[in-house]
JSON list of C-alpha atoms and ligand atoms in Angstrom, two decimals:
[
{"chain": "S", "resi": 1, "resn": "MET", "atom": "CA", "xyz": [20.95, -17.58, -29.56]},
{"chain": "S", "resi": 2, "resn": "MET", "atom": "CA", "xyz": [19.58, -14.70, -31.60]},
{"chain": "S", "resi": 3, "resn": "ARG", "atom": "CA", "xyz": [18.25, -11.99, -29.31]},
{"chain": "S", "resi": 4, "resn": "TYR", "atom": "CA", "xyz": [16.91, -9.68, -32.04]},
{"chain": "S", "resi": 5, "resn": "LYS", "atom": "CA", "xyz": [15.31, -10.28, -35.41]},
{"chain": "S", "resi": 6, "resn": "SER", "atom": "CA", "xyz": [15.70, -6.72, -36.74]},
{"chain": "S", "resi": 7, "resn": "VAL", "atom": "CA", "xyz": [18.43, -4.15, -36.17]},
{"chain": "S", "resi": 8, "resn": "ILE", "atom": "CA", "xyz": [17.98, -0.46, -36.92]},
{"chain": "S", "resi": 9, "resn": "PHE", "atom": "CA", "xyz": [21.23, 1.40, -37.56]},
{"chain": "S", "resi": 10, "resn": "ASP", "atom": "CA", "xyz": [22.07, 5.07, -37.41]},
{"chain": "S", "resi": 11, "resn": "VAL", "atom": "CA", "xyz": [24.68, 6.00, -40.03]},
{"chain": "S", "resi": 12, "resn": "ASP", "atom": "CA", "xyz": [26.78, 9.07, -39.13]},
{"chain": "S", "resi": 13, "resn": "SER", "atom": "CA", "xyz": [29.19, 8.33, -36.26]},
{"chain": "S", "resi": 14, "resn": "THR", "atom": "CA", "xyz": [27.76, 4.79, -36.02]},
{"chain": "S", "resi": 15, "resn": "LEU", "atom": "CA", "xyz": [28.20, 2.77, -39.23]},
{"chain": "S", "resi": 16, "resn": "SER", "atom": "CA", "xyz": [30.71, 5.34, -40.49]},
{"chain": "S", "resi": 17, "resn": "GLY", "atom": "CA", "xyz": [33.01, 7.70, -38.64]},
{"chain": "S", "resi": 18, "resn": "ILE", "atom": "CA", "xyz": [31.87, 10.93, -40.24]},
{"chain": "S", "resi": 19, "resn": "GLU", "atom": "CA", "xyz": [29.04, 13.43, -39.93]},
{"chain": "S", "resi": 20, "resn": "GLY", "atom": "CA", "xyz": [28.13, 13.84, -43.59]},
{"chain": "S", "resi": 21, "resn": "ILE", "atom": "CA", "xyz": [26.80, 17.38, -43.52]},
{"chain": "S", "resi": 22, "resn": "ASP", "atom": "CA", "xyz": [29.81, 18.55, -41.51]},
{"chain": "S", "resi": 23, "resn": "TRP", "atom": "CA", "xyz": [32.11, 16.86, -44.03]},
{"chain": "S", "resi": 24, "resn": "LEU", "atom": "CA", "xyz": [30.38, 18.80, -46.82]},
{"chain": "S", "resi": 25, "resn": "ALA", "atom": "CA", "xyz": [30.58, 22.03, -44.80]},
{"chain": "S", "resi": 26, "resn": "ALA", "atom": "CA", "xyz": [34.34, 21.48, -44.42]},
{"chain": "S", "resi": 27, "resn": "LEU", "atom": "CA", "xyz": [34.63, 21.75, -48.22]},
{"chain": "S", "resi": 28, "resn": "ARG", "atom": "CA", "xyz": [33.55, 25.39, -47.79]},
{"chain": "S", "resi": 29, "resn": "GLY", "atom": "CA", "xyz": [36.38, 26.18, -45.38]},
{"chain": "S", "resi": 30, "resn": "PRO", "atom": "CA", "xyz": [37.22, 25.91, -41.68]},
{"chain": "S", "resi": 31, "resn": "GLU", "atom": "CA", "xyz": [34.77, 28.59, -40.57]},
{"chain": "S", "resi": 32, "resn": "MET", "atom": "CA", "xyz": [31.81, 26.87, -42.16]},
{"chain": "S", "resi": 33, "resn": "GLN", "atom": "CA", "xyz": [33.01, 23.54, -40.78]},
{"chain": "S", "resi": 34, "resn": "ALA", "atom": "CA", "xyz": [33.21, 24.87, -37.22]},
{"chain": "S", "resi": 35, "resn": "TRP", "atom": "CA", "xyz": [29.78, 26.48, -37.54]},
{"chain": "S", "resi": 36, "resn": "SER", "atom": "CA", "xyz": [28.20, 23.30, -38.93]},
{"chain": "S", "resi": 37, "resn": "SER", "atom": "CA", "xyz": [29.78, 20.90, -36.46]},
{"chain": "S", "resi": 38, "resn": "SER", "atom": "CA", "xyz": [28.79, 23.03, -33.47]},
{"chain": "S", "resi": 39, "resn": "LEU", "atom": "CA", "xyz": [25.18, 22.87, -34.68]},
{"chain": "S", "resi": 40, "resn": "THR", "atom": "CA", "xyz": [25.44, 19.09, -35.22]},
{"chain": "S", "resi": 41, "resn": "GLU", "atom": "CA", "xyz": [26.89, 18.56, -31.77]},
{"chain": "S", "resi": 42, "resn": "ARG", "atom": "CA", "xyz": [24.19, 20.65, -30.09]},
{"chain": "S", "resi": 43, "resn": "ALA", "atom": "CA", "xyz": [21.46, 18.85, -32.01]},
{"chain": "S", "resi": 44, "resn": "MET", "atom": "CA", "xyz": [22.95, 15.42, -31.18]},
{"chain": "S", "resi": 45, "resn": "LYS", "atom": "CA", "xyz": [23.06, 16.33, -27.48]},
{"chain": "S", "resi": 46, "resn": "GLY", "atom": "CA", "xyz": [19.45, 17.40, -27.64]},
{"chain": "S", "resi": 47, "resn": "GLU", "atom": "CA", "xyz": [20.14, 21.11, -27.05]},
{"chain": "S", "resi": 48, "resn": "LEU", "atom": "CA", "xyz": [18.71, 22.15, -30.43]},
{"chain": "S", "resi": 49, "resn": "PRO", "atom": "CA", "xyz": [15.95, 20.48, -32.44]},
{"chain": "S", "resi": 50, "resn": "ILE", "atom": "CA", "xyz": [17.31, 19.14, -35.75]},
{"chain": "S", "resi": 51, "resn": "GLU", "atom": "CA", "xyz": [14.63, 20.88, -37.80]},
{"chain": "S", "resi": 52, "resn": "ALA", "atom": "CA", "xyz": [15.88, 24.25, -36.57]},
{"chain": "S", "resi": 53, "resn": "VAL", "atom": "CA", "xyz": [19.27, 23.74, -38.17]},
{"chain": "S", "resi": 54, "resn": "TYR", "atom": "CA", "xyz": [18.71, 21.47, -41.17]},
{"chain": "S", "resi": 55, "resn": "GLU", "atom": "CA", "xyz": [17.52, 24.00, -43.70]},
{"chain": "S", "resi": 56, "resn": "GLU", "atom": "CA", "xyz": [19.94, 26.66, -42.52]},
{"chain": "S", "resi": 57, "resn": "ARG", "atom": "CA", "xyz": [22.90, 24.36, -43.04]},
{"chain": "S", "resi": 58, "resn": "MET", "atom": "CA", "xyz": [21.78, 23.04, -46.42]},
{"chain": "S", "resi": 59, "resn": "ASN", "atom": "CA", "xyz": [21.10, 26.56, -47.70]},
{"chain": "S", "resi": 60, "resn": "LYS", "atom": "CA", "xyz": [24.66, 27.54, -46.83]},
{"chain": "S", "resi": 61, "resn": "VAL", "atom": "CA", "xyz": [26.50, 24.39, -47.87]},
{"chain": "S", "resi": 62, "resn": "ARG", "atom": "CA", "xyz": [24.54, 23.74, -51.12]},
{"chain": "S", "resi": 63, "resn": "PRO", "atom": "CA", "xyz": [26.34, 20.48, -52.07]},
{"chain": "S", "resi": 64, "resn": "SER", "atom": "CA", "xyz": [26.74, 19.61, -55.76]},
{"chain": "S", "resi": 65, "resn": "ALA", "atom": "CA", "xyz": [26.15, 16.16, -57.26]},
{"chain": "S", "resi": 66, "resn": "ARG", "atom": "CA", "xyz": [29.93, 15.62, -57.50]},
{"chain": "S", "resi": 67, "resn": "GLU", "atom": "CA", "xyz": [30.36, 16.52, -53.84]},
{"chain": "S", "resi": 68, "resn": "ILE", "atom": "CA", "xyz": [27.62, 14.08, -52.85]},
{"chain": "S", "resi": 69, "resn": "GLU", "atom": "CA", "xyz": [29.42, 11.35, -54.83]},
{"chain": "S", "resi": 70, "resn": "ALA", "atom": "CA", "xyz": [32.64, 12.21, -53.03]},
{"chain": "S", "resi": 71, "resn": "LEU", "atom": "CA", "xyz": [30.81, 12.05, -49.70]},
{"chain": "S", "resi": 72, "resn": "GLY", "atom": "CA", "xyz": [29.47, 8.63, -50.69]},
{"chain": "S", "resi": 73, "resn": "ARG", "atom": "CA", "xyz": [33.05, 7.41, -51.18]},
{"chain": "S", "resi": 74, "resn": "GLU", "atom": "CA", "xyz": [34.03, 8.93, -47.82]},
{"chain": "S", "resi": 75, "resn": "TYR", "atom": "CA", "xyz": [31.22, 7.12, -45.97]},
{"chain": "S", "resi": 76, "resn": "VAL", "atom": "CA", "xyz": [32.58, 3.83, -47.36]},
{"chain": "S", "resi": 77, "resn": "ALA", "atom": "CA", "xyz": [36.23, 4.72, -46.67]},
{"chain": "S", "resi": 78, "resn": "ARG", "atom": "CA", "xyz": [35.46, 5.62, -43.06]},
{"chain": "S", "resi": 79, "resn": "ILE", "atom": "CA", "xyz": [33.26, 2.61, -42.32]},
{"chain": "S", "resi": 80, "resn": "ALA", "atom": "CA", "xyz": [33.39, 1.58, -38.65]},
{"chain": "S", "resi": 81, "resn": "THR", "atom": "CA", "xyz": [36.02, -1.04, -37.86]},
{"chain": "S", "resi": 82, "resn": "GLY", "atom": "CA", "xyz": [34.49, -4.51, -38.03]},
{"chain": "S", "resi": 83, "resn": "ALA", "atom": "CA", "xyz": [31.12, -3.25, -39.30]},
{"chain": "S", "resi": 84, "resn": "LYS", "atom": "CA", "xyz": [31.23, -5.03, -42.65]},
{"chain": "S", "resi": 85, "resn": "LYS", "atom": "CA", "xyz": [32.18, -8.36, -41.06]},
{"chain": "S", "resi": 86, "resn": "ALA", "atom": "CA", "xyz": [29.60, -7.94, -38.27]},
{"chain": "S", "resi": 87, "resn": "LEU", "atom": "CA", "xyz": [26.76, -7.17, -40.66]},
{"chain": "S", "resi": 88, "resn": "ALA", "atom": "CA", "xyz": [27.71, -10.13, -42.86]},
{"chain": "S", "resi": 89, "resn": "GLU", "atom": "CA", "xyz": [27.54, -12.42, -39.83]},
{"chain": "S", "resi": 90, "resn": "LEU", "atom": "CA", "xyz": [24.25, -10.94, -38.62]},
{"chain": "S", "resi": 91, "resn": "ARG", "atom": "CA", "xyz": [22.73, -11.16, -42.08]},
{"chain": "S", "resi": 92, "resn": "GLY", "atom": "CA", "xyz": [23.87, -14.77, -42.27]},
{"chain": "S", "resi": 93, "resn": "SER", "atom": "CA", "xyz": [21.89, -15.40, -39.09]},
{"chain": "S", "resi": 94, "resn": "GLY", "atom": "CA", "xyz": [18.76, -14.09, -40.78]},
{"chain": "S", "resi": 95, "resn": "ILE", "atom": "CA", "xyz": [18.63, -10.70, -39.08]},
{"chain": "S", "resi": 96, "resn": "ALA", "atom": "CA", "xyz": [16.98, -7.88, -41.05]},
{"chain": "S", "resi": 97, "resn": "PHE", "atom": "CA", "xyz": [18.55, -4.40, -41.22]},
{"chain": "S", "resi": 98, "resn": "VAL", "atom": "CA", "xyz": [17.18, -0.91, -41.54]},
{"chain": "S", "resi": 99, "resn": "MET", "atom": "CA", "xyz": [19.25, 2.27, -41.83]},
{"chain": "S", "resi": 100, "resn": "VAL", "atom": "CA", "xyz": [17.74, 5.51, -40.51]},
{"chain": "S", "resi": 101, "resn": "SER", "atom": "CA", "xyz": [19.62, 8.74, -40.99]},
{"chain": "S", "resi": 102, "resn": "GLY", "atom": "CA", "xyz": [19.18, 12.47, -40.92]},
{"chain": "S", "resi": 103, "resn": "GLY", "atom": "CA", "xyz": [21.95, 12.48, -43.54]},
{"chain": "S", "resi": 104, "resn": "LEU", "atom": "CA", "xyz": [21.66, 12.62, -47.31]},
{"chain": "S", "resi": 105, "resn": "ARG", "atom": "CA", "xyz": [20.30, 9.48, -48.90]},
{"chain": "S", "resi": 106, "resn": "GLU", "atom": "CA", "xyz": [22.24, 9.67, -52.18]},
{"chain": "S", "resi": 107, "resn": "ALA", "atom": "CA", "xyz": [25.53, 9.79, -50.23]},
{"chain": "S", "resi": 108, "resn": "ILE", "atom": "CA", "xyz": [24.54, 6.93, -47.93]},
{"chain": "S", "resi": 109, "resn": "ILE", "atom": "CA", "xyz": [23.45, 4.41, -50.60]},
{"chain": "S", "resi": 110, "resn": "PRO", "atom": "CA", "xyz": [27.06, 3.36, -51.45]},
{"chain": "S", "resi": 111, "resn": "LEU", "atom": "CA", "xyz": [27.64, 2.51, -47.76]},
{"chain": "S", "resi": 112, "resn": "ALA", "atom": "CA", "xyz": [24.36, 0.56, -47.67]},
{"chain": "S", "resi": 113, "resn": "ARG", "atom": "CA", "xyz": [25.56, -1.46, -50.68]},
{"chain": "S", "resi": 114, "resn": "GLU", "atom": "CA", "xyz": [28.90, -2.06, -48.99]},
{"chain": "S", "resi": 115, "resn": "VAL", "atom": "CA", "xyz": [27.25, -3.60, -45.92]},
{"chain": "S", "resi": 116, "resn": "GLY", "atom": "CA", "xyz": [24.47, -5.37, -47.82]},
{"chain": "S", "resi": 117, "resn": "VAL", "atom": "CA", "xyz": [21.49, -3.25, -46.78]},
{"chain": "S", "resi": 118, "resn": "PRO", "atom": "CA", "xyz": [18.90, -2.98, -49.59]},
{"chain": "S", "resi": 119, "resn": "GLU", "atom": "CA", "xyz": [18.09, 0.53, -50.85]},
{"chain": "S", "resi": 120, "resn": "GLU", "atom": "CA", "xyz": [14.46, 0.27, -49.77]},
{"chain": "S", "resi": 121, "resn": "ALA", "atom": "CA", "xyz": [15.64, -0.22, -46.18]},
{"chain": "S", "resi": 122, "resn": "VAL", "atom": "CA", "xyz": [17.53, 3.11, -46.24]},
{"chain": "S", "resi": 123, "resn": "HIS", "atom": "CA", "xyz": [15.54, 5.98, -44.74]},
{"chain": "S", "resi": 124, "resn": "ALA", "atom": "CA", "xyz": [17.25, 9.34, -45.15]},
{"chain": "S", "resi": 125, "resn": "VAL", "atom": "CA", "xyz": [16.84, 12.78, -46.73]},
{"chain": "S", "resi": 126, "resn": "SER", "atom": "CA", "xyz": [17.07, 13.10, -50.51]},
{"chain": "S", "resi": 127, "resn": "VAL", "atom": "CA", "xyz": [19.07, 15.90, -52.12]},
{"chain": "S", "resi": 128, "resn": "TYR", "atom": "CA", "xyz": [18.18, 17.39, -55.51]},
{"chain": "S", "resi": 129, "resn": "PHE", "atom": "CA", "xyz": [20.29, 18.79, -58.37]},
{"chain": "S", "resi": 130, "resn": "ASP", "atom": "CA", "xyz": [19.64, 20.76, -61.53]},
{"chain": "S", "resi": 131, "resn": "GLY", "atom": "CA", "xyz": [20.70, 19.58, -65.00]},
{"chain": "S", "resi": 132, "resn": "LYS", "atom": "CA", "xyz": [24.26, 20.79, -64.41]},
{"chain": "S", "resi": 133, "resn": "GLY", "atom": "CA", "xyz": [24.59, 18.89, -61.14]},
{"chain": "S", "resi": 134, "resn": "ASP", "atom": "CA", "xyz": [24.32, 22.02, -59.00]},
{"chain": "S", "resi": 135, "resn": "TYR", "atom": "CA", "xyz": [22.39, 21.97, -55.75]},
{"chain": "S", "resi": 136, "resn": "ALA", "atom": "CA", "xyz": [18.64, 22.42, -56.20]},
{"chain": "S", "resi": 137, "resn": "GLY", "atom": "CA", "xyz": [17.24, 21.72, -52.73]},
{"chain": "S", "resi": 138, "resn": "PHE", "atom": "CA", "xyz": [16.55, 18.84, -50.42]},
{"chain": "S", "resi": 139, "resn": "GLU", "atom": "CA", "xyz": [13.57, 16.76, -49.31]},
{"chain": "S", "resi": 140, "resn": "SER", "atom": "CA", "xyz": [12.42, 19.23, -46.67]},
{"chain": "S", "resi": 141, "resn": "THR", "atom": "CA", "xyz": [9.22, 17.23, -46.08]},
{"chain": "S", "resi": 142, "resn": "SER", "atom": "CA", "xyz": [11.23, 14.15, -45.00]},
{"chain": "S", "resi": 143, "resn": "LEU", "atom": "CA", "xyz": [10.48, 13.04, -41.47]},
{"chain": "S", "resi": 144, "resn": "MET", "atom": "CA", "xyz": [14.22, 12.46, -41.09]},
{"chain": "S", "resi": 145, "resn": "THR", "atom": "CA", "xyz": [14.79, 16.22, -40.91]},
{"chain": "S", "resi": 146, "resn": "ARG", "atom": "CA", "xyz": [12.75, 16.24, -37.71]},
{"chain": "S", "resi": 147, "resn": "GLN", "atom": "CA", "xyz": [13.68, 15.49, -34.14]},
{"chain": "S", "resi": 148, "resn": "GLU", "atom": "CA", "xyz": [11.12, 12.67, -33.80]},
{"chain": "S", "resi": 149, "resn": "GLY", "atom": "CA", "xyz": [11.53, 11.48, -37.38]},
{"chain": "S", "resi": 150, "resn": "LYS", "atom": "CA", "xyz": [13.34, 8.25, -36.61]},
{"chain": "S", "resi": 151, "resn": "ARG", "atom": "CA", "xyz": [10.90, 7.31, -33.86]},
{"chain": "S", "resi": 152, "resn": "ILE", "atom": "CA", "xyz": [7.86, 8.00, -36.05]},
{"chain": "S", "resi": 153, "resn": "THR", "atom": "CA", "xyz": [9.31, 6.21, -39.09]},
{"chain": "S", "resi": 154, "resn": "VAL", "atom": "CA", "xyz": [10.47, 3.13, -37.21]},
{"chain": "S", "resi": 155, "resn": "GLY", "atom": "CA", "xyz": [7.22, 3.06, -35.23]},
{"chain": "S", "resi": 156, "resn": "LYS", "atom": "CA", "xyz": [5.29, 2.63, -38.48]},
{"chain": "S", "resi": 157, "resn": "MET", "atom": "CA", "xyz": [7.47, -0.21, -39.79]},
{"chain": "S", "resi": 158, "resn": "SER", "atom": "CA", "xyz": [6.33, -3.77, -39.38]},
{"chain": "S", "resi": 159, "resn": "LEU", "atom": "CA", "xyz": [9.68, -5.22, -38.38]},
{"chain": "S", "resi": 160, "resn": "SER", "atom": "CA", "xyz": [10.19, -8.70, -37.02]},
{"chain": "S", "resi": 161, "resn": "THR", "atom": "CA", "xyz": [10.59, -8.48, -33.25]},
{"chain": "S", "resi": 162, "resn": "PRO", "atom": "CA", "xyz": [12.49, -8.27, -30.99]},
{"chain": "S", "resi": 163, "resn": "THR", "atom": "CA", "xyz": [14.11, -5.13, -32.46]},
{"chain": "S", "resi": 164, "resn": "LEU", "atom": "CA", "xyz": [17.34, -3.33, -31.53]},
{"chain": "S", "resi": 165, "resn": "ALA", "atom": "CA", "xyz": [18.16, 0.27, -32.47]},
{"chain": "S", "resi": 166, "resn": "VAL", "atom": "CA", "xyz": [21.83, 1.34, -32.50]},
{"chain": "S", "resi": 167, "resn": "GLY", "atom": "CA", "xyz": [23.13, 4.90, -32.64]},
{"chain": "S", "resi": 168, "resn": "ASP", "atom": "CA", "xyz": [25.12, 7.70, -31.04]},
{"chain": "S", "resi": 169, "resn": "GLY", "atom": "CA", "xyz": [22.64, 10.59, -30.98]},
{"chain": "S", "resi": 170, "resn": "MET", "atom": "CA", "xyz": [19.52, 11.81, -29.23]},
{"chain": "S", "resi": 171, "resn": "THR", "atom": "CA", "xyz": [17.33, 11.16, -32.28]},
{"chain": "S", "resi": 172, "resn": "ASP", "atom": "CA", "xyz": [18.49, 7.54, -32.02]},
{"chain": "S", "resi": 173, "resn": "SER", "atom": "CA", "xyz": [17.71, 7.25, -28.32]},
{"chain": "S", "resi": 174, "resn": "GLU", "atom": "CA", "xyz": [14.21, 8.59, -29.09]},
{"chain": "S", "resi": 175, "resn": "MET", "atom": "CA", "xyz": [13.55, 5.34, -30.96]},
{"chain": "S", "resi": 176, "resn": "LYS", "atom": "CA", "xyz": [13.62, 3.59, -27.60]},
{"chain": "S", "resi": 177, "resn": "SER", "atom": "CA", "xyz": [9.85, 3.82, -27.21]},
{"chain": "S", "resi": 178, "resn": "VAL", "atom": "CA", "xyz": [9.21, 1.96, -30.49]},
{"chain": "S", "resi": 179, "resn": "VAL", "atom": "CA", "xyz": [11.90, -0.75, -30.33]},
{"chain": "S", "resi": 180, "resn": "THR", "atom": "CA", "xyz": [12.61, -3.56, -27.90]},
{"chain": "S", "resi": 181, "resn": "ASN", "atom": "CA", "xyz": [16.01, -2.15, -26.89]},
{"chain": "S", "resi": 182, "resn": "PHE", "atom": "CA", "xyz": [18.32, 0.77, -27.69]},
{"chain": "S", "resi": 183, "resn": "ALA", "atom": "CA", "xyz": [22.10, 0.45, -27.73]},
{"chain": "S", "resi": 184, "resn": "ALA", "atom": "CA", "xyz": [24.28, 3.57, -27.60]},
{"chain": "S", "resi": 185, "resn": "PHE", "atom": "CA", "xyz": [27.25, 3.20, -29.97]},
{"chain": "S", "resi": 186, "resn": "THR", "atom": "CA", "xyz": [30.31, 4.93, -28.53]},
{"chain": "S", "resi": 187, "resn": "GLY", "atom": "CA", "xyz": [32.97, 3.87, -31.03]},
{"chain": "S", "resi": 188, "resn": "PHE", "atom": "CA", "xyz": [33.24, 7.39, -32.45]},
{"chain": "S", "resi": 189, "resn": "THR", "atom": "CA", "xyz": [31.62, 9.73, -29.92]},
{"chain": "S", "resi": 190, "resn": "ARG", "atom": "CA", "xyz": [30.37, 9.38, -26.34]},
{"chain": "S", "resi": 191, "resn": "ARG", "atom": "CA", "xyz": [27.31, 11.48, -25.59]},
{"chain": "S", "resi": 192, "resn": "GLN", "atom": "CA", "xyz": [26.31, 11.26, -21.96]},
{"chain": "S", "resi": 193, "resn": "PRO", "atom": "CA", "xyz": [22.56, 11.98, -22.34]},
{"chain": "S", "resi": 194, "resn": "VAL", "atom": "CA", "xyz": [22.38, 9.24, -24.99]},
{"chain": "S", "resi": 195, "resn": "ILE", "atom": "CA", "xyz": [24.32, 6.76, -22.82]},
{"chain": "S", "resi": 196, "resn": "GLU", "atom": "CA", "xyz": [22.00, 7.50, -19.90]},
{"chain": "S", "resi": 197, "resn": "ARG", "atom": "CA", "xyz": [18.95, 6.55, -21.96]},
{"chain": "S", "resi": 198, "resn": "ALA", "atom": "CA", "xyz": [20.49, 3.40, -23.42]},
{"chain": "S", "resi": 199, "resn": "ASP", "atom": "CA", "xyz": [19.73, -0.20, -22.45]},
{"chain": "S", "resi": 200, "resn": "PHE", "atom": "CA", "xyz": [23.26, -1.15, -23.57]},
{"chain": "S", "resi": 201, "resn": "VAL", "atom": "CA", "xyz": [26.45, 0.69, -24.44]},
{"chain": "S", "resi": 202, "resn": "VAL", "atom": "CA", "xyz": [28.64, -0.82, -27.17]},
{"chain": "S", "resi": 203, "resn": "GLU", "atom": "CA", "xyz": [31.97, 0.52, -28.35]},
{"chain": "S", "resi": 204, "resn": "THR", "atom": "CA", "xyz": [32.75, -1.89, -31.17]},
{"chain": "S", "resi": 205, "resn": "PHE", "atom": "CA", "xyz": [30.92, -3.94, -33.76]},
{"chain": "S", "resi": 206, "resn": "GLU", "atom": "CA", "xyz": [32.34, -7.10, -32.16]},
{"chain": "S", "resi": 207, "resn": "GLN", "atom": "CA", "xyz": [30.53, -6.16, -28.93]},
{"chain": "S", "resi": 208, "resn": "LEU", "atom": "CA", "xyz": [27.40, -5.45, -30.91]},
{"chain": "S", "resi": 209, "resn": "THR", "atom": "CA", "xyz": [27.56, -8.87, -32.59]},
{"chain": "S", "resi": 210, "resn": "ASP", "atom": "CA", "xyz": [28.00, -10.52, -29.18]},
{"chain": "S", "resi": 211, "resn": "LEU", "atom": "CA", "xyz": [25.02, -8.59, -27.82]},
{"chain": "S", "resi": 212, "resn": "ILE", "atom": "CA", "xyz": [22.83, -9.71, -30.70]},
{"chain": "S", "resi": 213, "resn": "LEU", "atom": "CA", "xyz": [23.98, -13.29, -31.24]},
{"chain": "S", "resi": 214, "resn": "ARG", "atom": "CA", "xyz": [25.79, -14.64, -28.19]},
{"chain": "J", "resi": 1, "resn": "MG", "atom": "MG1", "xyz": [24.79, 9.48, -35.60]}
]
């Protein structure tokens, strides 16, 4: 039995075990890493709105094109255990996927390819470079830089229902009002406020597959 026709995935700490912007910040040294990950954690718990920290972090980290390529490889290397197999099985059952992320689109595309999600189904924040490949800004108008961005974006999509959203953060749980169900993914992090809002809690992609198909 197929319980959902569309599944909406978060990326960082859900499909892959990294927080992309924190990984980039770590390239600038341990102090920047600690600063960035404390902001990420507070935003994911709902203590800080994402938009308050997005620009500040990007202006400090200023990732180059080469660093974004390296991050793309890291997303693939750190893919969640069982995710590739699970998505292949789900896709084989005719389920449609969407990826929604406050992360950087150009770094996420290689992971989308790896799990068979088409580029047009990837909703994230673009990063820009100059002719030398140096950082030249990001898509600050993207809804994905905002606290309600995932909810608004998914709410406008005409997805086949029932729909399931899966993620580890507060911006994921905010999709609950526009999807049939929300599952908290705890394979990498367990965030209590997110778990409390969830219809289901799944720790592995095997559990997720069972929830969707069996
Ligand atoms: Mg996440």
